[in-house]
Amino acid sequence: MLREITASDLAAWLADAGTEQPVLLDVREDWEVQLASIPGSLHIPMNLIPLRMSELPDDQTIVTVCHHGVRSYQVGLYLANAGFEQVLSLRGGVEAWASEVDPAMAHY
């Protein structure tokens, strides 16, 4: 089972400059990222994760992000099974982020 983080908790974490910041891994498709994304996210579409895993740090927490939280959860499990120890999934995805944290973000 993969741990999840809420949009509100993630926003508080990102706002706390005194803590080590996570890598936000956005696994959505290009067109989705163009519509709405969390600033500072690293974009690697879900289907390219196996090919580009070497781009991910193994010494930082990775928070996987998608539209509603389903793909990010699957990618998070994949990364955990591949040996990444600090992986969380954003519960509810960018839709939850737009609803709870950034009302100016586009809903789609």
Short mmCIF file of N, CA, C and O in Angstrom, two decimals:
data_model
loop_
_atom_site.label_atom_id
_atom_site.label_comp_id
_atom_site.label_asym_id
_atom_site.label_seq_id
_atom_site.Cartn_x
_atom_site.Cartn_y
_atom_site.Cartn_z
N MET A 1 0.85 -1.19 0.00
CA MET A 1 0.00 0.00 0.00
C MET A 1 0.89 1.25 0.00
O MET A 1 1.89 1.31 0.69
N LEU A 2 0.49 2.22 -0.76
CA LEU A 2 1.24 3.46 -0.90
C LEU A 2 0.59 4.55 -0.02
O LEU A 2 -0.64 4.65 0.03
N ARG A 3 1.42 5.34 0.64
CA ARG A 3 0.88 6.45 1.42
C ARG A 3 0.45 7.57 0.48
O ARG A 3 1.07 7.79 -0.56
N GLU A 4 -0.60 8.28 0.89
CA GLU A 4 -1.07 9.42 0.11
C GLU A 4 -0.95 10.68 0.96
O GLU A 4 -0.88 10.63 2.18
N ILE A 5 -0.93 11.82 0.27
CA ILE A 5 -0.89 13.11 0.94
C ILE A 5 -2.01 13.96 0.36
O ILE A 5 -2.30 13.88 -0.84
N THR A 6 -2.66 14.74 1.22
CA THR A 6 -3.74 15.60 0.74
C THR A 6 -3.15 16.86 0.10
O THR A 6 -2.00 17.22 0.37
N ALA A 7 -3.95 17.51 -0.71
CA ALA A 7 -3.50 18.75 -1.35
C ALA A 7 -3.15 19.80 -0.31
O ALA A 7 -2.14 20.50 -0.43
N SER A 8 -3.96 19.91 0.74
CA SER A 8 -3.70 20.91 1.79
C SER A 8 -2.39 20.62 2.51
O SER A 8 -1.61 21.54 2.78
N ASP A 9 -2.15 19.35 2.83
CA ASP A 9 -0.89 18.99 3.51
C ASP A 9 0.31 19.22 2.61
O ASP A 9 1.36 19.68 3.06
N LEU A 10 0.16 18.92 1.32
CA LEU A 10 1.26 19.15 0.38
C LEU A 10 1.54 20.65 0.26
O LEU A 10 2.69 21.08 0.24
N ALA A 11 0.49 21.46 0.18
CA ALA A 11 0.67 22.91 0.07
C ALA A 11 1.41 23.45 1.30
O ALA A 11 2.31 24.28 1.17
N ALA A 12 1.06 22.95 2.48
CA ALA A 12 1.73 23.39 3.71
C ALA A 12 3.20 22.97 3.68
O ALA A 12 4.09 23.74 4.07
N TRP A 13 3.48 21.77 3.20
CA TRP A 13 4.85 21.27 3.11
C TRP A 13 5.66 22.15 2.16
O TRP A 13 6.77 22.58 2.46
N LEU A 14 5.09 22.45 0.99
CA LEU A 14 5.80 23.26 -0.01
C LEU A 14 6.03 24.69 0.49
O LEU A 14 7.01 25.33 0.11
N ALA A 15 5.15 25.17 1.35
CA ALA A 15 5.28 26.53 1.88
C ALA A 15 6.31 26.62 3.01
O ALA A 15 6.74 27.71 3.37
N ASP A 16 6.70 25.48 3.56
CA ASP A 16 7.63 25.45 4.68
C ASP A 16 9.07 25.36 4.17
O ASP A 16 9.58 24.28 3.90
N ALA A 17 9.71 26.51 4.06
CA ALA A 17 11.07 26.56 3.52
C ALA A 17 12.08 25.86 4.42
O ALA A 17 13.19 25.54 3.98
N GLY A 18 11.69 25.57 5.65
CA GLY A 18 12.60 24.93 6.58
C GLY A 18 12.67 23.42 6.44
O GLY A 18 13.43 22.77 7.16
N THR A 19 11.87 22.85 5.57
CA THR A 19 11.89 21.40 5.39
C THR A 19 12.44 21.05 4.02
O THR A 19 12.35 21.84 3.08
N GLU A 20 12.98 19.84 3.92
CA GLU A 20 13.45 19.38 2.62
C GLU A 20 12.25 19.21 1.70
O GLU A 20 11.26 18.58 2.07
N GLN A 21 12.33 19.82 0.54
CA GLN A 21 11.19 19.82 -0.37
C GLN A 21 11.11 18.53 -1.18
O GLN A 21 12.14 17.96 -1.56
N PRO A 22 9.90 18.07 -1.45
CA PRO A 22 9.74 16.87 -2.25
C PRO A 22 9.91 17.17 -3.74
O PRO A 22 9.83 18.33 -4.16
N VAL A 23 10.11 16.13 -4.51
CA VAL A 23 10.06 16.24 -5.97
C VAL A 23 8.62 15.96 -6.35
O VAL A 23 8.06 14.92 -5.99
N LEU A 24 7.99 16.90 -7.05
CA LEU A 24 6.63 16.69 -7.53
C LEU A 24 6.74 16.08 -8.92
O LEU A 24 7.23 16.71 -9.85
N LEU A 25 6.32 14.85 -9.05
CA LEU A 25 6.41 14.11 -10.31
C LEU A 25 5.03 14.06 -10.95
O LEU A 25 4.15 13.31 -10.51
N ASP A 26 4.83 14.87 -11.97
CA ASP A 26 3.55 14.92 -12.68
C ASP A 26 3.59 13.88 -13.79
O ASP A 26 4.40 13.96 -14.71
N VAL A 27 2.69 12.89 -13.70
CA VAL A 27 2.72 11.76 -14.64
C VAL A 27 1.62 11.85 -15.71
O VAL A 27 1.38 10.89 -16.43
N ARG A 28 1.01 13.03 -15.83
CA ARG A 28 -0.06 13.19 -16.81
C ARG A 28 0.51 13.39 -18.22
O ARG A 28 1.70 13.56 -18.41
N GLU A 29 -0.39 13.42 -19.18
CA GLU A 29 -0.01 13.65 -20.58
C GLU A 29 0.32 15.13 -20.80
O GLU A 29 -0.10 15.99 -20.03
N ASP A 30 1.05 15.41 -21.88
CA ASP A 30 1.47 16.79 -22.19
C ASP A 30 0.29 17.77 -22.19
O ASP A 30 0.38 18.85 -21.62
N TRP A 31 -0.79 17.39 -22.87
CA TRP A 31 -1.93 18.31 -23.00
C TRP A 31 -2.55 18.63 -21.64
O TRP A 31 -3.02 19.75 -21.42
N GLU A 32 -2.50 17.69 -20.71
CA GLU A 32 -3.06 17.93 -19.38
C GLU A 32 -2.19 18.92 -18.61
O GLU A 32 -2.70 19.81 -17.93
N VAL A 33 -0.88 18.75 -18.72
CA VAL A 33 0.06 19.64 -18.02
C VAL A 33 -0.08 21.06 -18.54
O VAL A 33 0.02 22.03 -17.78
N GLN A 34 -0.34 21.20 -19.85
CA GLN A 34 -0.51 22.53 -20.42
C GLN A 34 -1.76 23.22 -19.89
O GLN A 34 -1.79 24.44 -19.76
N LEU A 35 -2.78 22.45 -19.54
CA LEU A 35 -4.02 23.02 -19.00
C LEU A 35 -3.86 23.48 -17.56
O LEU A 35 -4.35 24.54 -17.18
N ALA A 36 -3.18 22.68 -16.75
CA ALA A 36 -3.06 22.98 -15.32
C ALA A 36 -1.93 22.15 -14.73
O ALA A 36 -1.84 20.97 -14.99
N SER A 37 -1.07 22.81 -13.95
CA SER A 37 -0.02 22.06 -13.26
C SER A 37 0.43 22.82 -12.02
O SER A 37 0.26 24.02 -11.91
N ILE A 38 1.00 22.07 -11.09
CA ILE A 38 1.53 22.66 -9.87
C ILE A 38 2.93 23.18 -10.20
O ILE A 38 3.75 22.44 -10.73
N PRO A 39 3.19 24.45 -9.92
CA PRO A 39 4.50 25.03 -10.24
C PRO A 39 5.65 24.22 -9.66
O PRO A 39 5.58 23.74 -8.53
N GLY A 40 6.70 24.06 -10.45
CA GLY A 40 7.88 23.35 -10.00
C GLY A 40 7.85 21.85 -10.20
O GLY A 40 8.78 21.16 -9.82
N SER A 41 6.77 21.36 -10.80
CA SER A 41 6.66 19.91 -11.01
C SER A 41 7.59 19.43 -12.11
O SER A 41 7.84 20.13 -13.09
N LEU A 42 8.08 18.20 -11.94
CA LEU A 42 8.84 17.51 -12.97
C LEU A 42 7.84 16.68 -13.75
O LEU A 42 7.09 15.89 -13.17
N HIS A 43 7.78 16.89 -15.06
CA HIS A 43 6.80 16.19 -15.88
C HIS A 43 7.43 15.01 -16.61
O HIS A 43 8.32 15.19 -17.44
N ILE A 44 6.99 13.82 -16.26
CA ILE A 44 7.34 12.60 -16.99
C ILE A 44 6.04 11.82 -17.17
O ILE A 44 5.49 11.31 -16.19
N PRO A 45 5.51 11.75 -18.39
CA PRO A 45 4.26 11.02 -18.60
C PRO A 45 4.36 9.58 -18.09
O PRO A 45 5.43 8.95 -18.17
N MET A 46 3.25 9.07 -17.60
CA MET A 46 3.20 7.75 -16.99
C MET A 46 3.88 6.68 -17.84
O MET A 46 4.64 5.87 -17.33
N ASN A 47 3.61 6.69 -19.13
CA ASN A 47 4.14 5.63 -19.99
C ASN A 47 5.65 5.70 -20.16
O ASN A 47 6.28 4.73 -20.59
N LEU A 48 6.27 6.84 -19.81
CA LEU A 48 7.72 6.99 -19.95
C LEU A 48 8.47 6.76 -18.64
O LEU A 48 9.71 6.78 -18.63
N ILE A 49 7.76 6.53 -17.55
CA ILE A 49 8.41 6.34 -16.25
C ILE A 49 9.46 5.22 -16.29
O ILE A 49 10.58 5.42 -15.83
N PRO A 50 9.14 4.04 -16.85
CA PRO A 50 10.16 2.99 -16.86
C PRO A 50 11.44 3.40 -17.61
O PRO A 50 12.54 2.98 -17.23
N LEU A 51 11.31 4.22 -18.63
CA LEU A 51 12.46 4.64 -19.43
C LEU A 51 13.24 5.77 -18.76
O LEU A 51 14.44 5.94 -19.02
N ARG A 52 12.57 6.57 -17.94
CA ARG A 52 13.19 7.78 -17.40
C ARG A 52 13.36 7.78 -15.87
O ARG A 52 13.63 8.80 -15.28
N MET A 53 13.20 6.60 -15.26
CA MET A 53 13.34 6.51 -13.80
C MET A 53 14.69 7.02 -13.30
O MET A 53 14.79 7.51 -12.18
N SER A 54 15.71 6.91 -14.13
CA SER A 54 17.04 7.34 -13.71
C SER A 54 17.11 8.85 -13.46
O SER A 54 18.05 9.34 -12.83
N GLU A 55 16.13 9.60 -13.94
CA GLU A 55 16.08 11.05 -13.73
C GLU A 55 15.58 11.41 -12.33
O GLU A 55 15.65 12.56 -11.92
N LEU A 56 15.06 10.42 -11.62
CA LEU A 56 14.47 10.68 -10.31
C LEU A 56 15.50 10.48 -9.20
O LEU A 56 16.26 9.51 -9.22
N PRO A 57 15.51 11.38 -8.21
CA PRO A 57 16.45 11.23 -7.09
C PRO A 57 15.98 10.12 -6.15
O PRO A 57 14.80 9.95 -5.93
N ASP A 58 16.95 9.37 -5.61
CA ASP A 58 16.56 8.34 -4.64
C ASP A 58 16.81 8.79 -3.21
O ASP A 58 16.66 8.02 -2.27
N ASP A 59 17.16 10.08 -3.05
CA ASP A 59 17.42 10.61 -1.71
C ASP A 59 16.45 11.72 -1.33
O ASP A 59 16.68 12.45 -0.37
N GLN A 60 15.38 11.88 -2.09
CA GLN A 60 14.34 12.88 -1.80
C GLN A 60 12.99 12.20 -1.86
O GLN A 60 12.81 11.22 -2.59
N THR A 61 12.04 12.75 -1.13
CA THR A 61 10.67 12.23 -1.23
C THR A 61 10.11 12.62 -2.59
O THR A 61 10.28 13.76 -3.05
N ILE A 62 9.44 11.69 -3.23
CA ILE A 62 8.77 11.93 -4.51
C ILE A 62 7.27 11.91 -4.26
O ILE A 62 6.75 10.98 -3.63
N VAL A 63 6.59 12.96 -4.69
CA VAL A 63 5.13 13.00 -4.62
C VAL A 63 4.62 12.90 -6.05
O VAL A 63 4.87 13.78 -6.88
N THR A 64 3.93 11.80 -6.35
CA THR A 64 3.39 11.60 -7.69
C THR A 64 2.06 12.34 -7.82
O THR A 64 1.27 12.40 -6.88
N VAL A 65 1.84 12.91 -9.01
CA VAL A 65 0.68 13.76 -9.25
C VAL A 65 0.05 13.39 -10.60
O VAL A 65 0.76 13.18 -11.58
N CYS A 66 -1.29 13.31 -10.63
CA CYS A 66 -2.01 13.16 -11.90
C CYS A 66 -3.30 13.98 -11.81
O CYS A 66 -3.38 14.93 -11.04
N HIS A 67 -4.31 13.63 -12.59
CA HIS A 67 -5.55 14.40 -12.60
C HIS A 67 -6.40 14.15 -11.35
O HIS A 67 -6.75 15.08 -10.63
N HIS A 68 -6.73 12.88 -11.08
CA HIS A 68 -7.58 12.56 -9.94
C HIS A 68 -6.92 11.67 -8.90
O HIS A 68 -7.53 11.35 -7.90
N GLY A 69 -5.68 11.23 -9.13
CA GLY A 69 -4.97 10.44 -8.14
C GLY A 69 -4.85 8.95 -8.44
O GLY A 69 -4.22 8.22 -7.69
N VAL A 70 -5.44 8.49 -9.56
CA VAL A 70 -5.38 7.07 -9.89
C VAL A 70 -4.05 6.71 -10.55
O VAL A 70 -3.35 5.80 -10.09
N ARG A 71 -3.69 7.42 -11.59
CA ARG A 71 -2.41 7.14 -12.27
C ARG A 71 -1.23 7.39 -11.35
O ARG A 71 -0.26 6.63 -11.34
N SER A 72 -1.30 8.47 -10.57
CA SER A 72 -0.18 8.78 -9.67
C SER A 72 0.00 7.69 -8.62
O SER A 72 1.12 7.35 -8.25
N TYR A 73 -1.10 7.12 -8.16
CA TYR A 73 -1.01 6.02 -7.19
C TYR A 73 -0.33 4.82 -7.83
O TYR A 73 0.55 4.20 -7.23
N GLN A 74 -0.72 4.51 -9.07
CA GLN A 74 -0.11 3.37 -9.78
C GLN A 74 1.38 3.60 -10.01
O GLN A 74 2.19 2.69 -9.80
N VAL A 75 1.75 4.81 -10.41
CA VAL A 75 3.17 5.13 -10.62
C VAL A 75 3.92 5.08 -9.29
O VAL A 75 5.05 4.58 -9.22
N GLY A 76 3.30 5.56 -8.23
CA GLY A 76 3.92 5.51 -6.92
C GLY A 76 4.22 4.09 -6.49
O GLY A 76 5.31 3.78 -5.99
N LEU A 77 3.26 3.19 -6.71
CA LEU A 77 3.48 1.77 -6.39
C LEU A 77 4.61 1.21 -7.24
O LEU A 77 5.46 0.45 -6.75
N TYR A 78 4.64 1.57 -8.51
CA TYR A 78 5.69 1.10 -9.42
C TYR A 78 7.06 1.54 -8.91
O TYR A 78 8.00 0.75 -8.86
N LEU A 79 7.16 2.82 -8.53
CA LEU A 79 8.44 3.35 -8.04
C LEU A 79 8.84 2.68 -6.73
O LEU A 79 10.01 2.35 -6.52
N ALA A 80 7.88 2.48 -5.84
CA ALA A 80 8.17 1.82 -4.57
C ALA A 80 8.68 0.40 -4.82
O ALA A 80 9.65 -0.04 -4.20
N ASN A 81 8.05 -0.30 -5.74
CA ASN A 81 8.48 -1.66 -6.07
C ASN A 81 9.84 -1.67 -6.76
O ASN A 81 10.55 -2.68 -6.72
N ALA A 82 10.20 -0.55 -7.38
CA ALA A 82 11.50 -0.43 -8.06
C ALA A 82 12.61 -0.02 -7.09
O ALA A 82 13.76 0.10 -7.49
N GLY A 83 12.25 0.21 -5.81
CA GLY A 83 13.26 0.50 -4.82
C GLY A 83 13.28 1.91 -4.27
O GLY A 83 14.08 2.23 -3.38
N PHE A 84 12.42 2.80 -4.78
CA PHE A 84 12.34 4.15 -4.21
C PHE A 84 11.62 4.04 -2.87
O PHE A 84 10.53 3.49 -2.78
N GLU A 85 12.26 4.56 -1.82
CA GLU A 85 11.74 4.36 -0.47
C GLU A 85 10.79 5.44 -0.01
O GLU A 85 9.96 5.21 0.86
N GLN A 86 10.92 6.64 -0.55
CA GLN A 86 10.11 7.77 -0.08
C GLN A 86 9.19 8.25 -1.20
O GLN A 86 9.52 9.16 -1.93
N VAL A 87 8.06 7.59 -1.33
CA VAL A 87 7.11 7.92 -2.38
C VAL A 87 5.73 8.13 -1.78
O VAL A 87 5.27 7.33 -0.97
N LEU A 88 5.10 9.23 -2.16
CA LEU A 88 3.72 9.53 -1.77
C LEU A 88 2.94 9.84 -3.03
O LEU A 88 3.51 10.27 -4.04
N SER A 89 1.63 9.67 -2.98
CA SER A 89 0.76 10.04 -4.09
C SER A 89 -0.16 11.16 -3.63
O SER A 89 -0.66 11.13 -2.50
N LEU A 90 -0.37 12.15 -4.49
CA LEU A 90 -1.28 13.25 -4.15
C LEU A 90 -2.71 12.75 -4.30
O LEU A 90 -3.18 12.48 -5.40
N ARG A 91 -3.39 12.61 -3.16
CA ARG A 91 -4.78 12.12 -3.16
C ARG A 91 -5.67 13.15 -3.87
O ARG A 91 -5.69 14.32 -3.52
N GLY A 92 -6.37 12.70 -4.88
CA GLY A 92 -7.29 13.58 -5.61
C GLY A 92 -6.63 14.37 -6.73
O GLY A 92 -7.30 15.07 -7.48
N GLY A 93 -5.30 14.27 -6.85
CA GLY A 93 -4.57 14.88 -7.96
C GLY A 93 -4.71 16.39 -8.07
O GLY A 93 -5.03 17.08 -7.10
N VAL A 94 -4.46 16.89 -9.29
CA VAL A 94 -4.53 18.34 -9.49
C VAL A 94 -5.96 18.85 -9.34
O VAL A 94 -6.17 20.03 -9.08
N GLU A 95 -6.93 17.97 -9.48
CA GLU A 95 -8.32 18.39 -9.26
C GLU A 95 -8.50 18.80 -7.80
O GLU A 95 -9.10 19.83 -7.51
N ALA A 96 -7.95 18.01 -6.88
CA ALA A 96 -8.02 18.36 -5.46
C ALA A 96 -7.20 19.63 -5.18
O ALA A 96 -7.61 20.49 -4.41
N TRP A 97 -6.04 19.75 -5.84
CA TRP A 97 -5.20 20.94 -5.67
C TRP A 97 -5.97 22.18 -6.11
O TRP A 97 -5.98 23.19 -5.41
N ALA A 98 -6.65 22.10 -7.25
CA ALA A 98 -7.42 23.24 -7.76
C ALA A 98 -8.58 23.58 -6.81
O ALA A 98 -8.89 24.75 -6.60
N SER A 99 -9.20 22.56 -6.24
CA SER A 99 -10.34 22.79 -5.35
C SER A 99 -9.93 23.31 -3.98
O SER A 99 -10.58 24.19 -3.42
N GLU A 100 -8.82 22.76 -3.42
CA GLU A 100 -8.47 23.06 -2.04
C GLU A 100 -7.39 24.13 -1.89
O GLU A 100 -7.32 24.79 -0.87
N VAL A 101 -6.49 24.26 -2.89
CA VAL A 101 -5.32 25.10 -2.71
C VAL A 101 -5.29 26.29 -3.67
O VAL A 101 -5.03 27.41 -3.28
N ASP A 102 -5.54 26.04 -4.94
CA ASP A 102 -5.37 27.08 -5.97
C ASP A 102 -6.63 27.21 -6.82
O ASP A 102 -6.73 26.62 -7.90
N PRO A 103 -7.60 28.00 -6.34
CA PRO A 103 -8.86 28.13 -7.07
C PRO A 103 -8.72 28.75 -8.46
O PRO A 103 -9.61 28.61 -9.29
N ALA A 104 -7.58 29.38 -8.72
CA ALA A 104 -7.36 29.97 -10.05
C ALA A 104 -6.94 28.92 -11.08
O ALA A 104 -6.98 29.18 -12.28
N MET A 105 -6.57 27.73 -10.60
CA MET A 105 -6.14 26.66 -11.51
C MET A 105 -7.32 26.14 -12.32
O MET A 105 -8.43 26.02 -11.79
N ALA A 106 -7.06 25.83 -13.57
CA ALA A 106 -8.12 25.32 -14.45
C ALA A 106 -8.58 23.94 -13.99
O ALA A 106 -7.78 23.12 -13.58
N HIS A 107 -9.89 23.75 -14.07
CA HIS A 107 -10.47 22.41 -13.87
C HIS A 107 -10.73 21.83 -15.25
O HIS A 107 -11.11 22.55 -16.17
N TYR A 108 -10.49 20.56 -15.40
CA TYR A 108 -10.78 19.93 -16.70
C TYR A 108 -11.29 18.53 -16.50
O TYR A 108 -11.26 18.01 -15.40
#
